Short mmCIF file of C-alpha atoms and ligand atoms in Angstrom, two decimals:
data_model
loop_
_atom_site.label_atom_id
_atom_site.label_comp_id
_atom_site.label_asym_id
_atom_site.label_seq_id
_atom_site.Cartn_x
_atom_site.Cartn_y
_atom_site.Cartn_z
CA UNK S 1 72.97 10.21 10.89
CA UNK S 2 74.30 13.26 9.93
CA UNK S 3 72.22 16.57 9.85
CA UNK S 4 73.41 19.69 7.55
CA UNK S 5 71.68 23.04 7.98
CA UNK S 6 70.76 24.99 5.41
CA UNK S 7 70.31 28.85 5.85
CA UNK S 8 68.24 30.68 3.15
CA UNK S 9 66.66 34.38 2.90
CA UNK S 10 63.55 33.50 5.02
CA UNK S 11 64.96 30.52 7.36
CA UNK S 12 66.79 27.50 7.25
CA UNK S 13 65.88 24.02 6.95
CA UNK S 14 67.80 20.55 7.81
CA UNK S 15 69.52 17.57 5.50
CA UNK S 16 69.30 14.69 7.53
CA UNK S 17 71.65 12.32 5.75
CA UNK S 18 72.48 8.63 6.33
CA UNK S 19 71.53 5.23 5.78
CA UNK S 20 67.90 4.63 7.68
CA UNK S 21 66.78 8.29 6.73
CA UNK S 22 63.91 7.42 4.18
CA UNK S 23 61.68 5.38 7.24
CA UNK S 24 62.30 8.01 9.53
CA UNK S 25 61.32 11.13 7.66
CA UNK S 26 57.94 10.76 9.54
CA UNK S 27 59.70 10.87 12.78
CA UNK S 28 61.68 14.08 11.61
CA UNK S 29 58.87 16.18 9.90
CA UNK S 30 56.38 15.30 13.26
CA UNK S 31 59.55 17.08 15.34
CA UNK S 32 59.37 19.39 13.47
CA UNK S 33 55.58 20.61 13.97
CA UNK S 34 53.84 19.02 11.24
CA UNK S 35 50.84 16.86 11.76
CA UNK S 36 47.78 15.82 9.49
CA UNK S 37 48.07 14.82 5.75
CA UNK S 38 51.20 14.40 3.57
CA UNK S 39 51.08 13.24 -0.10
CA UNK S 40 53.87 11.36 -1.54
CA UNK S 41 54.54 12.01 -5.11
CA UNK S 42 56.37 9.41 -6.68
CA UNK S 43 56.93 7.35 -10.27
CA UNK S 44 56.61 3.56 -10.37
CA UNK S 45 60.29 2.95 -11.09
CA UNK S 46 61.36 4.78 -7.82
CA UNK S 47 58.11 4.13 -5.67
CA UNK S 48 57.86 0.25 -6.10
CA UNK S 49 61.47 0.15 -4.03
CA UNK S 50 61.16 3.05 -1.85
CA UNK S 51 57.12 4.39 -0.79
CA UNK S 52 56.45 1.85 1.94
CA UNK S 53 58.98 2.23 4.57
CA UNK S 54 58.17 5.77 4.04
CA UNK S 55 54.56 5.90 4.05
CA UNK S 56 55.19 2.95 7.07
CA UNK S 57 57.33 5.47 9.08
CA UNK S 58 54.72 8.95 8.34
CA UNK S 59 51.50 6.46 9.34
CA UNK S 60 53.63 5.38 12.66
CA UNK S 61 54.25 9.32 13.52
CA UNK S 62 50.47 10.15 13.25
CA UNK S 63 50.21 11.34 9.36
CA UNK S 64 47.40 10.50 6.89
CA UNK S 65 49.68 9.67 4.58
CA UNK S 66 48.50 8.65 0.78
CA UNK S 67 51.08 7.94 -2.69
CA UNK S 68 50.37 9.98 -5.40
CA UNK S 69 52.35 8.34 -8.94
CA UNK S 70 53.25 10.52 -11.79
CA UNK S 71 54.70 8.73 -14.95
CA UNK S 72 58.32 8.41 -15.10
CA UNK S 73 60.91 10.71 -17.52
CA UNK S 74 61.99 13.93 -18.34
CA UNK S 75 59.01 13.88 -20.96
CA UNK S 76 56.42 14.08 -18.02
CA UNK S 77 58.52 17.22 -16.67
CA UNK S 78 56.02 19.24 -18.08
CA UNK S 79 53.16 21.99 -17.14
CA UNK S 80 50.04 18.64 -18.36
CA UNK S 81 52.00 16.78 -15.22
CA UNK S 82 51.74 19.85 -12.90
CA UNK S 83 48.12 20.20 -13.77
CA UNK S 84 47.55 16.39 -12.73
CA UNK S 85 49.16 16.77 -9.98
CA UNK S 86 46.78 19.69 -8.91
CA UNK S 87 43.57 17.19 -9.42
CA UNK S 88 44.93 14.32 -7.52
CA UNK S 89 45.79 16.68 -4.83
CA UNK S 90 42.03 18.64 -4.63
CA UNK S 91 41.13 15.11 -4.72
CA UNK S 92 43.32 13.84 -1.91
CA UNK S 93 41.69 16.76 0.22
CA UNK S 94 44.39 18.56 0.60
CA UNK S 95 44.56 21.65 3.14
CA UNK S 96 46.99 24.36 3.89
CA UNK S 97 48.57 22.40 6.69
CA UNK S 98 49.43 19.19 4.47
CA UNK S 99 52.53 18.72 3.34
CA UNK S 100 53.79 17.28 -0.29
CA UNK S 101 57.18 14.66 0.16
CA UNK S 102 58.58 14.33 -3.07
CA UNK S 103 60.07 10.65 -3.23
CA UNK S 104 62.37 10.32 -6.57
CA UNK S 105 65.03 11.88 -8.45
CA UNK S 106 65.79 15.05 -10.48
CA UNK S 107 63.02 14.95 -12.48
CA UNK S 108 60.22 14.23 -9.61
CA UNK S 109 61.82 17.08 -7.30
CA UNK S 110 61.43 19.19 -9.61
CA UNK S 111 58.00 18.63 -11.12
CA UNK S 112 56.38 17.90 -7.02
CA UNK S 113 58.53 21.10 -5.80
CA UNK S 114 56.69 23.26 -8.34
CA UNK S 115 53.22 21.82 -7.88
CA UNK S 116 53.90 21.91 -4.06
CA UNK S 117 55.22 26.01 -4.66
CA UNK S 118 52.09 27.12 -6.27
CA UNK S 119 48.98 24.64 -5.30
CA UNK S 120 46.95 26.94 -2.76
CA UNK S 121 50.11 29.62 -3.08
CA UNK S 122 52.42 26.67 -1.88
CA UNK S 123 52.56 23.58 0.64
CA UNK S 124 55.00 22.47 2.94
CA UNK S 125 57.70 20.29 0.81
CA UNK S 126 59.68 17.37 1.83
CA UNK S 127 62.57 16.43 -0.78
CA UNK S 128 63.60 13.23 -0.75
CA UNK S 129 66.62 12.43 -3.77
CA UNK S 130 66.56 9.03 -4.72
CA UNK S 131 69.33 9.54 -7.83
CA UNK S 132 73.01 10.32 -6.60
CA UNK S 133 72.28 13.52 -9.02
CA UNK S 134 69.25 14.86 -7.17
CA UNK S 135 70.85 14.20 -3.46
CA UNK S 136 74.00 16.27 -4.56
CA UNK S 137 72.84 18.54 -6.90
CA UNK S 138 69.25 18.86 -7.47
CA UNK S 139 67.22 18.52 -3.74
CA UNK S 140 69.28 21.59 -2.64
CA UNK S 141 68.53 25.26 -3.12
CA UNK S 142 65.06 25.79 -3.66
CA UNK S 143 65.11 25.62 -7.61
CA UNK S 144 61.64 23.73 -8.74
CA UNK S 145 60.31 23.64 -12.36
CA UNK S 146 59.39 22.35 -15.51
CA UNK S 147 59.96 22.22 -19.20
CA UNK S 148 58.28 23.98 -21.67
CA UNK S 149 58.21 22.71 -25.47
CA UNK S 150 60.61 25.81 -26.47
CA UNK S 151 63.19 24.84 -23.63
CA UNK S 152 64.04 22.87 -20.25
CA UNK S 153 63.40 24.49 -16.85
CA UNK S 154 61.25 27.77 -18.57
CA UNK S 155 58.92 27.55 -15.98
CA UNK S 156 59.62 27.11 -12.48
CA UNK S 157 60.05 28.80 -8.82
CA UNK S 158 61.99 29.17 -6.06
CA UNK S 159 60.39 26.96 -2.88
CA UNK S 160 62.34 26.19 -0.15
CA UNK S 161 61.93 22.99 1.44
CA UNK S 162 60.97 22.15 5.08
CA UNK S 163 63.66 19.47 5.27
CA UNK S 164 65.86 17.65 2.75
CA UNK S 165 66.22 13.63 3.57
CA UNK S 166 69.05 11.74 1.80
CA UNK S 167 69.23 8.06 2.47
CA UNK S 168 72.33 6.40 1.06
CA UNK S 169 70.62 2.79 0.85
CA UNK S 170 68.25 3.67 -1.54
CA UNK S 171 70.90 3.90 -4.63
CA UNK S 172 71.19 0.19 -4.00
CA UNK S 173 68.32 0.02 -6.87
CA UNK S 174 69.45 2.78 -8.85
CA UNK S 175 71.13 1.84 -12.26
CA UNK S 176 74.63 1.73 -12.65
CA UNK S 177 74.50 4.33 -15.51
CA UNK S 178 72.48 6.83 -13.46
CA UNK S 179 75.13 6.49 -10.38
CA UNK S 180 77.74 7.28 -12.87
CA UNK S 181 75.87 10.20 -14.20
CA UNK S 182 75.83 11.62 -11.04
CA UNK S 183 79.63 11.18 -10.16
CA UNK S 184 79.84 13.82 -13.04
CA UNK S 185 78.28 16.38 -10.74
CA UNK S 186 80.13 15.14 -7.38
CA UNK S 187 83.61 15.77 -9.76
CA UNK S 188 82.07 19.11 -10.20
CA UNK S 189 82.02 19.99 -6.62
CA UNK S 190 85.24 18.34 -6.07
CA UNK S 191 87.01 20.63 -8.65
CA UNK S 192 84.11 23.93 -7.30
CA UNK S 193 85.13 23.96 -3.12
CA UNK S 194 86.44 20.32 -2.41
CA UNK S 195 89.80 19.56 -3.45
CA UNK S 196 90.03 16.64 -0.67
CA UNK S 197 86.95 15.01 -1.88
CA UNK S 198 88.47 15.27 -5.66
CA UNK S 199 91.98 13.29 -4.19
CA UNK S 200 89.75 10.98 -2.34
CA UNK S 201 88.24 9.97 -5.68
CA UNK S 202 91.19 9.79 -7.67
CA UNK S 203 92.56 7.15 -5.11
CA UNK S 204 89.32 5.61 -5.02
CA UNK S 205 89.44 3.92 -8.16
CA UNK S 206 86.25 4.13 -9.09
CA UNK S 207 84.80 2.74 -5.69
CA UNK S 208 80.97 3.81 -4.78
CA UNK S 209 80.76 7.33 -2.31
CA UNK S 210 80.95 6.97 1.68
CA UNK S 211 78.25 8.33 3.18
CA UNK S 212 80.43 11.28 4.62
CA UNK S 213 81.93 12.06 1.23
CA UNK S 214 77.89 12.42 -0.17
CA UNK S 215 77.80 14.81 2.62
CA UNK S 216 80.80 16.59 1.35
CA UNK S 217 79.89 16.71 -2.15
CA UNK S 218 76.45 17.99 -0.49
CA UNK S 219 78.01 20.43 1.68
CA UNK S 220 79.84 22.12 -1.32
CA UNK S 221 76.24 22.85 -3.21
CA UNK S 222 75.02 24.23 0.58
CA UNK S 223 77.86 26.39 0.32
CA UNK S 224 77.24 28.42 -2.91
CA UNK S 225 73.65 28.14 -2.83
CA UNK S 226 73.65 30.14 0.79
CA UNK S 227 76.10 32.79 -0.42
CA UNK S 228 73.79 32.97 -3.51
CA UNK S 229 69.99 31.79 -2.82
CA UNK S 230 68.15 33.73 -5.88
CA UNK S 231 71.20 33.47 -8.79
CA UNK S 232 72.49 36.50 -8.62
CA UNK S 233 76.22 36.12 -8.66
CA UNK S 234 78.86 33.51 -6.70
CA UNK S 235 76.09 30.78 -7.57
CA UNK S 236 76.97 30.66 -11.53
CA UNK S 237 80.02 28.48 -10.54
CA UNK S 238 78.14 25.77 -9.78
CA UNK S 239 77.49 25.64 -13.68
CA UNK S 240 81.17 24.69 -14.29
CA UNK S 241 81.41 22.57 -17.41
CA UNK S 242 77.55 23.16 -17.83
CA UNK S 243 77.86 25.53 -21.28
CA UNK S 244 79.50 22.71 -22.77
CA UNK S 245 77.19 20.64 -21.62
CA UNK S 246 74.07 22.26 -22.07
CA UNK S 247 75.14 23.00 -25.97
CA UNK S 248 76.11 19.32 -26.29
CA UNK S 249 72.45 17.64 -24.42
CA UNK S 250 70.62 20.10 -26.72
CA UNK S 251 72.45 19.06 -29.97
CA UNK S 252 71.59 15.45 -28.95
CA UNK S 253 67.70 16.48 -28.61
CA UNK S 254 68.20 15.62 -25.10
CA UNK S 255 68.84 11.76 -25.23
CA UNK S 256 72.18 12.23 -23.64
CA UNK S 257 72.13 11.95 -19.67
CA UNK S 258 72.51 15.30 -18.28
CA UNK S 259 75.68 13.94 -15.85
CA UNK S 260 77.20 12.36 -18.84
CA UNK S 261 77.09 15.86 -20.57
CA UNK S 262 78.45 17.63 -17.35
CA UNK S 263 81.53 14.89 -17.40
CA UNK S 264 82.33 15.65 -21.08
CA UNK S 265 82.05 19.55 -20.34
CA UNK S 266 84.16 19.46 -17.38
CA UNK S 267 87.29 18.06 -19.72
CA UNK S 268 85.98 20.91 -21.97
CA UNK S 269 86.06 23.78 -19.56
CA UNK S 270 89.63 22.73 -18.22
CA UNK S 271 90.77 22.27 -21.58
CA UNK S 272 89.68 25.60 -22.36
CA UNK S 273 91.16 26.84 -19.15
CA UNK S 274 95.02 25.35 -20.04
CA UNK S 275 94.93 27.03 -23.67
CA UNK S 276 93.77 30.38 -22.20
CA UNK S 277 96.88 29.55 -19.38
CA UNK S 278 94.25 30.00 -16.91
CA UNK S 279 95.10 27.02 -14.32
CA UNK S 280 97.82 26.01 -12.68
CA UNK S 281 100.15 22.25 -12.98
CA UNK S 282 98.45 19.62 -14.27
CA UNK S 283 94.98 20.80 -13.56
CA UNK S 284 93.49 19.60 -16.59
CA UNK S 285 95.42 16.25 -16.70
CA UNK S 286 93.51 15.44 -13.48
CA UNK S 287 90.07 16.07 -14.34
CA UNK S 288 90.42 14.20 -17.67
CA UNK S 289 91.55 11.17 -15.72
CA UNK S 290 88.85 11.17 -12.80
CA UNK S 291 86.62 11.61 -15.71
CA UNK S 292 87.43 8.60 -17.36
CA UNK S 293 88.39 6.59 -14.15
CA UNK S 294 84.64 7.45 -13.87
CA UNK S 295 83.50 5.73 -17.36
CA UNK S 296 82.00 9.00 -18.50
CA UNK S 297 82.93 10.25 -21.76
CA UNK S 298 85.94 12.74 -22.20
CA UNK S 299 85.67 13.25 -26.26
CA UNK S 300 82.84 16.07 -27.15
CA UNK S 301 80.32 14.27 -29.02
CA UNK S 302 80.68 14.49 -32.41
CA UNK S 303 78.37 17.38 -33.52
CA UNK S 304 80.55 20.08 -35.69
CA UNK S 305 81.88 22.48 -33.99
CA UNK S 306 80.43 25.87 -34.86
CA UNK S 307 76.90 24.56 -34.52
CA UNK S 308 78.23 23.48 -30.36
CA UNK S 309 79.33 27.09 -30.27
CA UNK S 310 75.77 27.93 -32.01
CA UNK S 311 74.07 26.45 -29.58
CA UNK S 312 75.58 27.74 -26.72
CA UNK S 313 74.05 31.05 -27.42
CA UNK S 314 70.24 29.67 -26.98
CA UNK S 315 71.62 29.05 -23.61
CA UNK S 316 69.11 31.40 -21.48
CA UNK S 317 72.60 31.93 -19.19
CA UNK S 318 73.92 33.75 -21.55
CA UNK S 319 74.72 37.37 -21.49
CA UNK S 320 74.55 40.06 -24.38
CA UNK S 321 76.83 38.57 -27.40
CA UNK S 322 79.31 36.97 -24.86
CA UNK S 323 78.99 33.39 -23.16
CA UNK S 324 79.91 33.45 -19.56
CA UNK S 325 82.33 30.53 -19.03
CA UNK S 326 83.22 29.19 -15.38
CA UNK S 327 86.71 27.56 -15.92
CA UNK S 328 89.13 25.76 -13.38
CA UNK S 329 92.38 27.47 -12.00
CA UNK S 330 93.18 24.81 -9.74
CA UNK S 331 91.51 21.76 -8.36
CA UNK S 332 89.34 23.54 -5.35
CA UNK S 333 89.44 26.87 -7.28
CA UNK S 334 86.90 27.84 -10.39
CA UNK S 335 86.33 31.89 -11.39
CA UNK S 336 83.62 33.02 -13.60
CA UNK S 337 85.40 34.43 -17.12
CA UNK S 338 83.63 36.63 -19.46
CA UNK S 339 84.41 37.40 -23.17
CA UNK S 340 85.81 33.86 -24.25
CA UNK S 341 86.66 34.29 -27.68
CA UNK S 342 85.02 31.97 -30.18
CA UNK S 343 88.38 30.19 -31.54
CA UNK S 344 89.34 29.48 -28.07
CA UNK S 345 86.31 27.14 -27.69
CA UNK S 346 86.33 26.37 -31.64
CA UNK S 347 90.02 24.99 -31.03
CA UNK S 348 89.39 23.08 -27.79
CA UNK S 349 86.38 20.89 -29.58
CA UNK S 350 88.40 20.41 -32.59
CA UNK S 351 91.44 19.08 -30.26
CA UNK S 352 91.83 15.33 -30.26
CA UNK S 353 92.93 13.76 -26.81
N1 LIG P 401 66.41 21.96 -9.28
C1 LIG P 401 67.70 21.94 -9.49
O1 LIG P 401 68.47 22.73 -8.91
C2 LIG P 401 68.27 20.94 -10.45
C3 LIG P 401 69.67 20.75 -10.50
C4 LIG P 401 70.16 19.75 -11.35
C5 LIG P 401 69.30 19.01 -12.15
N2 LIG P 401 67.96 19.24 -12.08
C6 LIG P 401 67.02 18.47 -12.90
O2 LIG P 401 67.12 17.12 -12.52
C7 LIG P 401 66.69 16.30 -13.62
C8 LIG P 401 67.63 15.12 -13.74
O3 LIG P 401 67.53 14.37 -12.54
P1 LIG P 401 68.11 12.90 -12.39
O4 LIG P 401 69.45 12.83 -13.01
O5 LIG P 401 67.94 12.54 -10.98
O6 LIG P 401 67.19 12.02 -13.36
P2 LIG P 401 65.73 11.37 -13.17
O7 LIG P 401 64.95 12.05 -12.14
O8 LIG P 401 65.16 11.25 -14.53
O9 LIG P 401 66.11 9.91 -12.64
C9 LIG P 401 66.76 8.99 -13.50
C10 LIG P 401 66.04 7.64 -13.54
O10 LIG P 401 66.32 6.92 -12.34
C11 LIG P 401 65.10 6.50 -11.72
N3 LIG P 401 65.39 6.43 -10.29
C12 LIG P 401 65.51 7.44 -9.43
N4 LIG P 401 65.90 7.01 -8.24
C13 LIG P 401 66.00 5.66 -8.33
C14 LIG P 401 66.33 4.64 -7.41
N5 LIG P 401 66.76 4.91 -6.18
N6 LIG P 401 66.28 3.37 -7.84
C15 LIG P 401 65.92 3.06 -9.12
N7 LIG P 401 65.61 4.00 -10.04
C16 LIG P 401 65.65 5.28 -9.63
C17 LIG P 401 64.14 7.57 -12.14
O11 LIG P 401 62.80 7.18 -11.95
C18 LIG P 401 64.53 7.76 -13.59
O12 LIG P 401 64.02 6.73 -14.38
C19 LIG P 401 66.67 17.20 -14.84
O13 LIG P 401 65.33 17.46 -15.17
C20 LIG P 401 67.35 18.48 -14.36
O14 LIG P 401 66.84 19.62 -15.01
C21 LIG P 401 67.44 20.18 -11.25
#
């Protein structure tokens, strides 16, 4: 079992990572001072595999420990869901000292996080990823929220957790298409701050993650989000090959997977980055193939350009008039460019590979 600390503005909290983690999160949060009741928010898909070695493990350590389900899907990431979530909790008599363990992936985190960061001006909050996306990308950093009918993620709030448990074993039920998904954000912080990681993976051949490369690809997110815990600056790299993909997820109405998007935008970004001469050897040759080694898609999808470039500007990252565009110089080394010009990006999603 690995542990990974995580420093933030007001403290620090621990990611206890390895195979075994899930059952012994009730262990872990009574060492760390916690006692009475914990709610575990969950979905069906995620909770009929996963909820009872954890609720086992919290009942062994002493909690009063009780599942709370929310519907499944980005649909149900939503203020109606947070509002439920409130009821069941008054309902579940919960206090001050109990603490909410959010038990799923991206979606979950983030809809439990926020109800846990505001319900009686916030409750102690476990994260536990069950998506390769959410244990890499999403559990870490405090970021909780939901969507809003005008956008995704309009609502939300920074809320530390208490601890962050990632448990290998329980992507054994996740779906294939999902795990792939994911890989796109792992290539991400291969090509961010992990340059070994990214050769590992290329000689891989598309073999599942080690439990130390998870905590790698883990570590990397750590890494920003400490330099940068409220956005302000060094943090915006972690959205490499995210304006593509953002424009791209919203031009599908959101029925493309988010990692899938990030994959496609990552071959975007570095194809940007070679035009502009901005990275060095064969950069962009590399992240194509690990791309496609992965089975995600390298082609942009095949929306026209100018409304891809239109719809980068609804991007609530974006700046003034220009879009801010994090592009690769080398494999371990991304900068932040402003002032892109519009035939640069025009040309790269009219290229064919
Ligand atoms: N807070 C952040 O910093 C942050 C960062 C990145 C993404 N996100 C958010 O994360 C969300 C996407 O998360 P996601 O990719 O994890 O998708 P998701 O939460 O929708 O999970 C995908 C599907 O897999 C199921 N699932 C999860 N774990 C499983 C398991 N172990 N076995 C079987 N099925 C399982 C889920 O129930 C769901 O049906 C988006 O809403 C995005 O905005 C947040």
């Amino acid at each position: 079992m690995q542990t990974i600390t995580v420093t933030h503005p007001a403290g620090s909290y621990p990611i206890f990572l390895g195979d075994g983690a899930l059952a012994q999160t009730g262990a872990r949060l009574a060492e760390l001072g916690r006692r009475g009741r914990c709610a575990v928010v969950t979905n069906p898909t995620v909770g009929q595999h996963h909820a009872e070695p954890l609720l086992a493990g919290l009942t062994e350590a002493g909690f009063e420990a009780g599942r709370i389900n929310i519907p499944d899907g980005e649909q149900h990431k939503t203020l109606d869901t947070v509002a439920d979530l409130y009821d069941l909790f008054v309902e579940a008599k919960l206090d001050r000292h109990s603490t909410i363990i959010a038990l799923g992936g991206g979606v979950l985190g983030d809809t439990a996080g926020f109800a846990a960061a505001t319900f009686l001006r916030g409750l102690p909050l476990v994260q536990i990823p069950t998506t390769l996306l959410s244990m890499v990308d999403a559990s870490v950093g405090g970021k909780t929220g939901v969507d809003l009918p005008q956008g995704k993620n309009l609502v939300g709030a920074f809320k530390q957790p208490e601890m962050v448990v990632i448990d290998p074993a329980v992507l054994a039920t996740l779906p294939e298409a999902e795990y792939r998904a994911g890989m796109g954000e792992v290539i991400k912080h291969g090509v961010i701050d992990a340059p070994d990681l990214f050769a590992e993976l290329e000689q891989g051949g598309g073999q599942k993650l080690s439990a130390e490369q998870l905590a790698r690809s883990v570590g990397v997110k750590v890494k920003v989000v400490q330099e940068d815990p409220f956005e302000h600056g060094r943090r915006a790299v972690l959205n490499l090959g995210h304006t593509f993909a953002h424009a791209f997820e919203r031009l599908a109405n959101f029925q493309m997977r988010h990692g899938e998007a990030v994959g496609t935008g990552l071959v975007c970004a570095a194809r940007l980055a070679a035009r502009l001469g901005l990275c060095a050897g064969d950069t962009t040759e590399r992240i194509t193939a690990l791309v496609a080694q992965t089975g995600l898609p390298i082609e942009p999808p095949g929306f026209p350009a100018e409304d891809i470039w239109a719809a980068m500007f609804t991007d609530k990252k974006r700046q003034g008039n220009t879009i801010r565009f994090i592009l690769p110089r080398a494999i371990g080394d991304v900068a932040i460019f402003d002032n892109i010009r519009k035939e640069d990006v025009l040309a790269v999603l009219k290229e064919k590979l």
